[in-house]
Amino acid sequence: MEGRGPEELERLLEEARKVRGNSLWKDAMRRFRRHGAARFALRFLLALSFLCLFTPLLPFAPPARVRLSEQFQPPKAVFVRHGWSRGDYPGASGLTGRMLDLRERIFGDLEFGPWMGTDSKGRCLMSRILWGGRVSLMVGLVATLVSLIVGVVYGALSGFLGGFWDDLMMRIVDVLYAVPFIFVVIFLITVIRENQEVLEATFGLTRMGVFFLVIGLVYWLTMARVVRGQVLSLKNREFIEAARVLGASTPRILFRHLVPNVVSVVLVYLTLTIPRVMLFEAFLSFLGLGVEAPDVSWGMLAADGLGAVNPVRVYWWFVLFPSLALGATLLALNFVGDGLRDALDPRLRER
Amino acid sequence: MRRDRNRNLFGVALLGLLFAGAGLALSGAGHDRADLTFTNGTEPQSLDPAVVSGVPEGRILRGLFEGLTTPDPRTLEPRPGMAESWEVSEDGRTYTFHIRKGMSWSDGSPFTSADFLWSWKRFLKPETAAKYAQLLWYVENGKAYFEGRLKDFRKVGIKAPDPYTFVVRLERPAAFFLALTSFYPLFPVHRASVEAHPRSWHRPGRLVCNGPFVLAERRIRDRIRLLRNERYWDREHVRLESIDILPVEDSGTALNLYMTGMVDWITDVPNHVVRDLMSRPDFNPVLYFGTYFYRINLKNKDPVKRRFLGDRRVRLALSLAMDRAEICERVTRSGQKPAFGIVPPGVPGYEPARLPGPDPARARALMREALSELGMDSPPTLTILYNTSEAHKDIAEVLQSQWRKVLGLNVRLENQEWGTYLDSQKTLSYDLCRAAWIGDYLDPNTFLDLWMAGSGNNNTGYEDPAFDALVEKANATLDRKRRMALLHEAEAKVLHDLPILPIYTYATRYMVRPWVKGFHPNALNLHPLKDLWIDEELRRRMRAR
Amino acid sequence: MPHLLGFLAKRLFWMAATLWVVFTVSFFLMRSIPGGPYSNERNLPPEIERKFMEKFGLDKPLAEQYFEHLSRTLRGDLGPSFKLADYGVNRVLAEGLPKSAALGSLALVFALVLGLVAGLVSAVRRGGWLDHGLMVLATVGIALPNFVIAAVLILIFVITWPVLPAAGWGGARNLLLPAFCLGAPFAAYIARLTRTGMLEVLGQDYIRTARAKGLSEARVLLVHALKGGLLPVVSFLGPAVAGILTGSLVIEKIFFIPGIGTHFVQSALNRDYTLAMGCVLLYTALVYLMNLLVDVCYTVLDPRVRLD
């Protein structure tokens, strides 16, 4: 031992760290692949995202076309007909527009459906669910990411710093919790309405962009609290003490030692947040911020089903299919979350 | 182990606290059923007749108070109420009411014309801030007193020369004034109790009233219970002992309550089921005195849209391209009728003016003509503004699709929550905007004076002195036939200028059980509680089935 | 004990400060959005609108209104409600809160019992059919909007098989359906969080120690593991309890419950400034107290967490 200098020791340690780091990730990947349900769920999600992304290419009816002669039709097995028109997609441009042009060249004016029935204005429910998926998945993804980043960083910092800073940071969260978000939302709409041109020109901020931001900013609060709680109970554990004694810097302890240990709770909370975010989107759309007709989203479709189940007549397909789309997506998300947690959490390895 | 026990105790105590709270909140909530139970749409803003302005409030206030006259539920003609008779002077400006003798308030104090004098004075006082104060601006010096320009109430044309005579002198003749005296804002209130408890006189136990019922109980957003007023002058004709009024806001909930027999009358039904309800004997929509329409902003802040919508041909093209029948048959679906004018049918002796029916070819031609003359290649994208609601969205989506099909017009929809929507409408920050108007009294004037310059409810930027002159002339005319002809001319004028697009005439959407008797369909959808009664025999028979 | 008292005093001070900040932010936010309490389908003539504003002091400079409102609030009077003109805000909230709280308590009991049992069972039967089944159910509970659950339950228990009343406030029977619907998503959350927390704990040394000591499996699970597994649930419960006690607009509408959930949204939409402010302050105080309770619970459940 004595013959080796400190440089030598440092080099060996570095090597060891590298090897271990690699195998940890490989281990995780391997474990995730072994998790049957999670693998299946991930494939389902990817397939769904693909389907929604390429919906404009599929031969279905335009989601917003009103055909009052075909109201309230229950699902039909096979049905092909002419009558599709590119003109029913006002405002579709860019990639979506090009996909629609391509679809027109492939299928002409043919359209399939309505396999999931029609709604109160004779619109094809299936087409609406697919187009709605584009919006809903996007909302879920972006808003959750915003809440994740802000929430984890904030919560971990607050829990770790403790004392006065923790108090202050948590009180800020309390304030934000309490300020009624409806006022915030209405305030934002007004500001945006009045400065629409300026905002779009200088910041590229569209209504949709603001909408994502608002949702993300409402949901990071709970995330921050959950992470803080977890960090609070972890930070007195032996391994943190050890790191501190060894002189690790604050950010290092925070992000190398604490954050990885809250991943499992964060993942679960995340899979719980996405559905709430999607439902919250529906509520906001009702207040006038966010998705506007003729655009659709799953939350809006679910809300359209309000009143469809009543003592006089039950339009089951109004409720069933949107709920199914939402439910299946969320279930898949949960399985993926489970799989990821098992794969990342070394403590569960021996089980 | 002690820590463990502490922890368990902590949990048990928490649970116990929760249950104790639940029990406490529930205690005293039990109820026996009233003779009649109905849903009323929303919690009334107030039970003070002077300060409110809504239909649900009116339903309750007509049970608690009574005006100089009351509307006959069949014909809506004013019939004697607190006043047993009245005369109108030759010039149509002086109304003399003879108050019934021997009447009393619900606390036993005598009722005299001084009560009306005091109540109307209070109604006009600036501090009361009555929402309907303009009703008494027709009275001589009424507006001056309201605005505080006139301090001396004796100069206002309201007098009570003796306990049983009440005289009103108008600024100028107003043919519909008698109908106003049966309208709830002009109901009398009890001076002694209002003065004794200025902020709480309308609470149960304190409210002193002169109508067929008294207030027995009131719980916020839960229920209001009325009991028969044994001191009411016409109590022999009041057959209901007790009434429960539920402020149910959700029409689906109201329907569930109705279907399970918990209420006898609901004032609205959900849209989804209307089609299936049409075949039921207890759902009978009748047209009533309201119009659903779109406002057109004639003073748009966007110069292109202002020129575009400022062109009458464009507005006419929009109207000609609308298929109103499709909206009524497929969207609203419950007995509404396409509206081609602003005044709904149903005013005796009035011939409504009408717009031409749908004509897509002419609409396209007009639009082409207008566009080329305005030097526009294509029409600008317009936005329909509506307050967030499924029903409004449905109609806007259908019109959006009709206009796109017929005129190639691109229309966006924008929904705003209630407060913002009202503000946008008032400040003319819209292109096209959903609106509705329900008549207060059965006279075309309630739909026509809206479009006069300076009317608080114009909100379109429409101003035309010729139109204003027509309405004013009509209302100063005493001869009914001549007056109606002038009003017709005024309506024709506003339909020619078209600052609005009428869409449909409202229909009632109530459901009422067959054992509720004395319930007469009418154009104002007025069903005074006083006239209702229950056929117990029929109720028992039908319940048993 | 003095330690605990000091802690409470500090938190109460923070609570007062938070309330003030919330008050200020909400006040100016509220006043900066379009519309006002006099807005109505029928516009008031300008003269009448002016009188209305004078009557309620809305014509004064904003700063003056702020201090007036603040000083009145400090005296414990939340002011008159604009849209429920016969009542003060104090009275409106005092009548609604117990009802919301009763409903919320029952919902909370549902949520806790169902959620904990489901979470515990699926953690123990990890990977089995019972686990998957329960977690699918929990996901459905979160994914379905609660008005859909409510509509289906009404169809079954009120219309088809009439055992429960359709809506209204009255006996305990009226509360069963709304409490279940209100509690369902919370139950689902709790189930998932309990399961995660339990799995976390079950892998740890002290559980193995407990097993090695020969304690019965039931005792290990219910006493040793559950305690640790509850941590994430407890930290979720703080805001959730405040949320559940203040009710829900949708559930209150569907089941016609005169609670305060509706006021939270409706007063904002109606621009009923005073009532909205009352709701905000009440909610803040509730969230605050619940979180305080949670923090105290933490120390009871996990001795390693220190109060400060």
Short mmCIF file of C-alpha atoms in Angstrom, two decimals, chain A residues 32-272:
data_model
loop_
_atom_site.label_atom_id
_atom_site.label_comp_id
_atom_site.label_asym_id
_atom_site.label_seq_id
_atom_site.Cartn_x
_atom_site.Cartn_y
_atom_site.Cartn_z
CA PHE A 32 -37.02 -3.13 -16.59
CA ARG A 33 -37.07 -5.49 -19.56
CA ARG A 34 -37.80 -8.39 -17.22
CA HIS A 35 -40.88 -6.55 -15.92
CA GLY A 36 -43.50 -7.96 -18.27
CA ALA A 37 -46.38 -5.61 -17.52
CA ALA A 38 -44.17 -2.53 -17.71
CA ARG A 39 -42.72 -3.59 -21.05
CA PHE A 40 -46.16 -4.15 -22.47
CA ALA A 41 -47.41 -0.84 -21.07
CA LEU A 42 -44.51 1.07 -22.56
CA ARG A 43 -45.19 -0.46 -25.97
CA PHE A 44 -48.84 0.45 -25.64
CA LEU A 45 -47.99 4.05 -24.84
CA LEU A 46 -45.58 4.31 -27.73
CA ALA A 47 -48.14 2.82 -30.09
CA LEU A 48 -50.81 5.22 -28.85
CA SER A 49 -48.55 8.24 -29.22
CA PHE A 50 -47.70 7.11 -32.75
CA LEU A 51 -51.34 6.64 -33.60
CA CYS A 52 -52.24 10.08 -32.29
CA LEU A 53 -49.31 11.72 -34.00
CA PHE A 54 -50.26 10.24 -37.37
CA THR A 55 -54.03 10.56 -36.91
CA PRO A 56 -54.29 13.07 -39.78
CA LEU A 57 -53.17 10.30 -42.13
CA LEU A 58 -55.94 7.93 -41.08
CA PRO A 59 -59.15 7.69 -43.07
CA PHE A 60 -61.56 8.96 -40.42
CA ALA A 61 -64.11 11.75 -40.49
CA PRO A 62 -63.03 15.31 -39.61
CA PRO A 63 -63.36 15.64 -35.82
CA ALA A 64 -65.21 18.94 -35.92
CA ARG A 65 -67.59 18.38 -38.79
CA VAL A 66 -71.15 18.82 -37.61
CA ARG A 67 -73.72 16.56 -39.25
CA LEU A 68 -76.99 17.11 -37.52
CA SER A 69 -78.71 14.34 -39.48
CA GLU A 70 -76.48 11.79 -37.74
CA GLN A 71 -76.91 12.73 -34.09
CA PHE A 72 -76.67 10.22 -31.24
CA GLN A 73 -75.84 7.18 -33.37
CA PRO A 74 -74.66 4.18 -31.38
CA PRO A 75 -71.43 2.49 -32.52
CA LYS A 76 -71.63 0.74 -35.90
CA ALA A 77 -69.49 -2.18 -37.00
CA VAL A 78 -68.31 -1.43 -40.55
CA PHE A 79 -69.12 1.65 -42.51
CA VAL A 80 -67.33 3.18 -45.44
CA ARG A 81 -68.53 6.14 -47.38
CA HIS A 82 -67.57 9.21 -49.34
CA GLY A 83 -67.92 12.75 -48.11
CA TRP A 84 -64.61 13.66 -46.51
CA SER A 85 -63.32 17.10 -47.36
CA ARG A 86 -60.04 18.84 -46.64
CA GLY A 87 -62.04 22.04 -46.09
CA ASP A 88 -63.32 20.73 -42.75
CA TYR A 89 -59.96 21.31 -41.13
CA PRO A 90 -59.68 25.07 -40.88
CA GLY A 91 -56.44 26.16 -39.36
CA ALA A 92 -54.61 22.88 -39.96
CA SER A 93 -51.20 23.85 -41.26
CA GLY A 94 -47.60 22.82 -40.95
CA LEU A 95 -46.95 19.14 -40.44
CA THR A 96 -50.60 18.38 -39.70
CA GLY A 97 -51.68 20.16 -42.86
CA ARG A 98 -49.18 18.23 -44.95
CA MET A 99 -50.29 14.95 -43.44
CA LEU A 100 -53.87 15.83 -44.33
CA ASP A 101 -52.84 16.59 -47.91
CA LEU A 102 -51.12 13.23 -48.09
CA ARG A 103 -54.20 11.53 -46.68
CA GLU A 104 -56.30 13.18 -49.36
CA ARG A 105 -54.01 11.79 -52.02
CA ILE A 106 -54.14 8.26 -50.58
CA PHE A 107 -57.77 7.88 -49.58
CA GLY A 108 -59.54 10.62 -51.55
CA ASP A 109 -62.85 11.48 -49.92
CA LEU A 110 -63.32 8.06 -48.32
CA GLU A 111 -63.95 7.84 -44.61
CA PHE A 112 -64.47 4.97 -42.18
CA GLY A 113 -66.62 4.92 -39.12
CA PRO A 114 -68.35 5.78 -36.89
CA TRP A 115 -67.09 2.76 -34.99
CA MET A 116 -67.57 4.47 -31.66
CA GLY A 117 -70.84 6.17 -32.53
CA THR A 118 -71.56 9.85 -32.98
CA ASP A 119 -72.09 12.63 -30.47
CA SER A 120 -74.92 15.11 -30.02
CA LYS A 121 -73.88 16.96 -33.17
CA GLY A 122 -73.30 13.92 -35.35
CA ARG A 123 -69.52 14.03 -35.12
CA CYS A 124 -67.52 10.80 -35.25
CA LEU A 125 -66.50 9.99 -31.68
CA MET A 126 -63.56 7.84 -32.70
CA SER A 127 -62.04 10.57 -34.78
CA ARG A 128 -62.55 12.98 -31.91
CA ILE A 129 -60.85 10.66 -29.45
CA LEU A 130 -57.81 10.28 -31.69
CA TRP A 131 -57.52 13.99 -32.35
CA GLY A 132 -58.19 14.70 -28.68
CA GLY A 133 -55.35 12.36 -27.79
CA ARG A 134 -52.92 14.66 -29.55
CA VAL A 135 -53.83 17.51 -27.25
CA SER A 136 -54.23 15.47 -24.08
CA LEU A 137 -50.97 13.56 -24.37
CA MET A 138 -49.17 16.79 -25.08
CA VAL A 139 -50.74 18.50 -22.09
CA GLY A 140 -49.92 15.54 -19.86
CA LEU A 141 -46.34 15.43 -21.01
CA VAL A 142 -45.41 19.09 -21.00
CA ALA A 143 -47.31 20.15 -17.92
CA THR A 144 -46.05 17.21 -15.93
CA LEU A 145 -42.48 17.91 -16.97
CA VAL A 146 -42.82 21.49 -15.81
CA SER A 147 -44.24 20.38 -12.49
CA LEU A 148 -41.57 17.71 -12.15
CA ILE A 149 -38.60 19.95 -12.69
CA VAL A 150 -39.82 22.84 -10.60
CA GLY A 151 -41.30 20.65 -7.88
CA VAL A 152 -38.35 18.32 -7.35
CA VAL A 153 -35.71 21.01 -7.28
CA TYR A 154 -37.75 23.23 -5.00
CA GLY A 155 -38.88 20.47 -2.66
CA ALA A 156 -35.45 18.89 -2.32
CA LEU A 157 -33.82 22.23 -1.63
CA SER A 158 -36.39 23.17 0.96
CA GLY A 159 -36.23 19.88 2.79
CA PHE A 160 -32.47 19.79 2.71
CA LEU A 161 -31.76 23.34 3.80
CA GLY A 162 -34.23 23.09 6.65
CA GLY A 163 -34.65 25.72 9.30
CA PHE A 164 -35.51 29.23 8.21
CA TRP A 165 -35.17 28.55 4.48
CA ASP A 166 -37.43 25.54 4.68
CA ASP A 167 -40.01 27.60 6.54
CA LEU A 168 -39.82 30.43 4.05
CA MET A 169 -39.98 28.19 1.00
CA MET A 170 -42.88 26.19 2.35
CA ARG A 171 -44.76 29.35 3.28
CA ILE A 172 -44.38 30.52 -0.31
CA VAL A 173 -45.89 27.22 -1.39
CA ASP A 174 -48.73 27.76 1.06
CA VAL A 175 -49.42 31.19 -0.37
CA LEU A 176 -49.45 29.85 -3.90
CA TYR A 177 -51.76 27.05 -2.84
CA ALA A 178 -54.23 29.50 -1.44
CA VAL A 179 -54.36 32.15 -4.14
CA PRO A 180 -57.40 31.02 -6.10
CA PHE A 181 -56.17 29.78 -9.41
CA ILE A 182 -59.37 30.91 -11.14
CA PHE A 183 -58.37 34.50 -10.59
CA VAL A 184 -54.89 33.74 -11.82
CA VAL A 185 -56.32 32.08 -14.91
CA ILE A 186 -58.80 34.83 -15.68
CA PHE A 187 -56.10 37.41 -15.11
CA LEU A 188 -53.81 35.61 -17.54
CA ILE A 189 -56.51 35.29 -20.19
CA THR A 190 -57.24 38.99 -19.99
CA VAL A 191 -53.62 39.95 -20.21
CA ILE A 192 -53.10 37.60 -23.11
CA ARG A 193 -56.21 38.75 -24.95
CA GLU A 194 -55.12 42.34 -24.73
CA ASN A 195 -51.55 41.71 -25.79
CA GLN A 196 -52.04 38.79 -28.11
CA GLU A 197 -50.10 40.19 -31.07
CA VAL A 198 -47.17 41.36 -28.98
CA LEU A 199 -46.87 38.07 -27.14
CA GLU A 200 -46.96 35.97 -30.25
CA ALA A 201 -44.54 38.18 -32.12
CA THR A 202 -41.91 38.66 -29.42
CA PHE A 203 -42.09 35.54 -27.29
CA GLY A 204 -43.74 33.05 -29.62
CA LEU A 205 -46.08 32.41 -26.73
CA THR A 206 -49.43 31.15 -27.93
CA ARG A 207 -52.54 30.51 -25.88
CA MET A 208 -51.62 26.85 -25.83
CA GLY A 209 -48.16 27.62 -24.50
CA VAL A 210 -49.53 29.69 -21.66
CA PHE A 211 -52.04 26.98 -20.96
CA PHE A 212 -49.32 24.34 -20.49
CA LEU A 213 -47.41 26.70 -18.27
CA VAL A 214 -50.41 27.43 -16.09
CA ILE A 215 -51.16 23.76 -15.53
CA GLY A 216 -47.54 22.94 -14.79
CA LEU A 217 -47.34 25.83 -12.37
CA VAL A 218 -50.43 24.72 -10.49
CA TYR A 219 -49.21 21.17 -10.09
CA TRP A 220 -45.63 21.58 -8.98
CA LEU A 221 -46.79 22.59 -5.52
CA THR A 222 -47.86 19.17 -4.35
CA MET A 223 -44.80 17.63 -5.95
CA ALA A 224 -42.61 20.01 -3.96
CA ARG A 225 -44.36 19.07 -0.72
CA VAL A 226 -44.06 15.34 -1.37
CA VAL A 227 -40.36 15.58 -2.23
CA ARG A 228 -39.69 17.78 0.78
CA GLY A 229 -41.39 15.32 3.11
CA GLN A 230 -39.30 12.51 1.75
CA VAL A 231 -36.06 14.46 1.93
CA LEU A 232 -36.87 15.48 5.48
CA SER A 233 -37.05 11.87 6.56
CA LEU A 234 -33.95 10.90 4.56
CA LYS A 235 -31.59 13.65 5.52
CA ASN A 236 -30.96 12.36 9.02
CA ARG A 237 -30.11 8.90 7.75
CA GLU A 238 -26.62 7.52 8.16
CA PHE A 239 -25.50 7.74 4.55
CA ILE A 240 -26.24 11.42 4.34
CA GLU A 241 -24.45 12.07 7.60
CA ALA A 242 -21.56 10.08 6.18
CA ALA A 243 -21.46 12.14 3.01
CA ARG A 244 -21.56 15.32 5.05
CA VAL A 245 -18.75 14.16 7.31
CA LEU A 246 -16.71 13.35 4.23
CA GLY A 247 -17.13 16.98 3.21
CA ALA A 248 -19.41 16.63 0.19
CA SER A 249 -20.79 19.93 -1.11
CA THR A 250 -24.44 20.82 -0.68
CA PRO A 251 -25.46 20.42 -4.32
CA ARG A 252 -23.61 17.13 -4.41
CA ILE A 253 -25.43 15.74 -1.41
CA LEU A 254 -28.68 17.05 -2.77
CA PHE A 255 -28.50 15.73 -6.29
CA ARG A 256 -26.22 12.71 -5.92
CA HIS A 257 -27.51 11.32 -2.65
CA LEU A 258 -30.93 12.69 -1.86
CA VAL A 259 -32.73 13.06 -5.18
CA PRO A 260 -32.02 9.50 -6.39
CA ASN A 261 -33.57 8.24 -3.20
CA VAL A 262 -36.83 10.04 -3.74
CA VAL A 263 -37.16 8.83 -7.32
CA SER A 264 -39.55 6.03 -6.46
CA VAL A 265 -42.04 8.29 -4.68
CA VAL A 266 -41.67 10.94 -7.37
CA LEU A 267 -42.37 8.43 -10.11
CA VAL A 268 -45.49 7.21 -8.44
CA TYR A 269 -46.67 10.72 -7.77
CA LEU A 270 -45.93 11.56 -11.38
CA THR A 271 -48.08 8.75 -12.69
CA LEU A 272 -50.78 10.09 -10.42
#
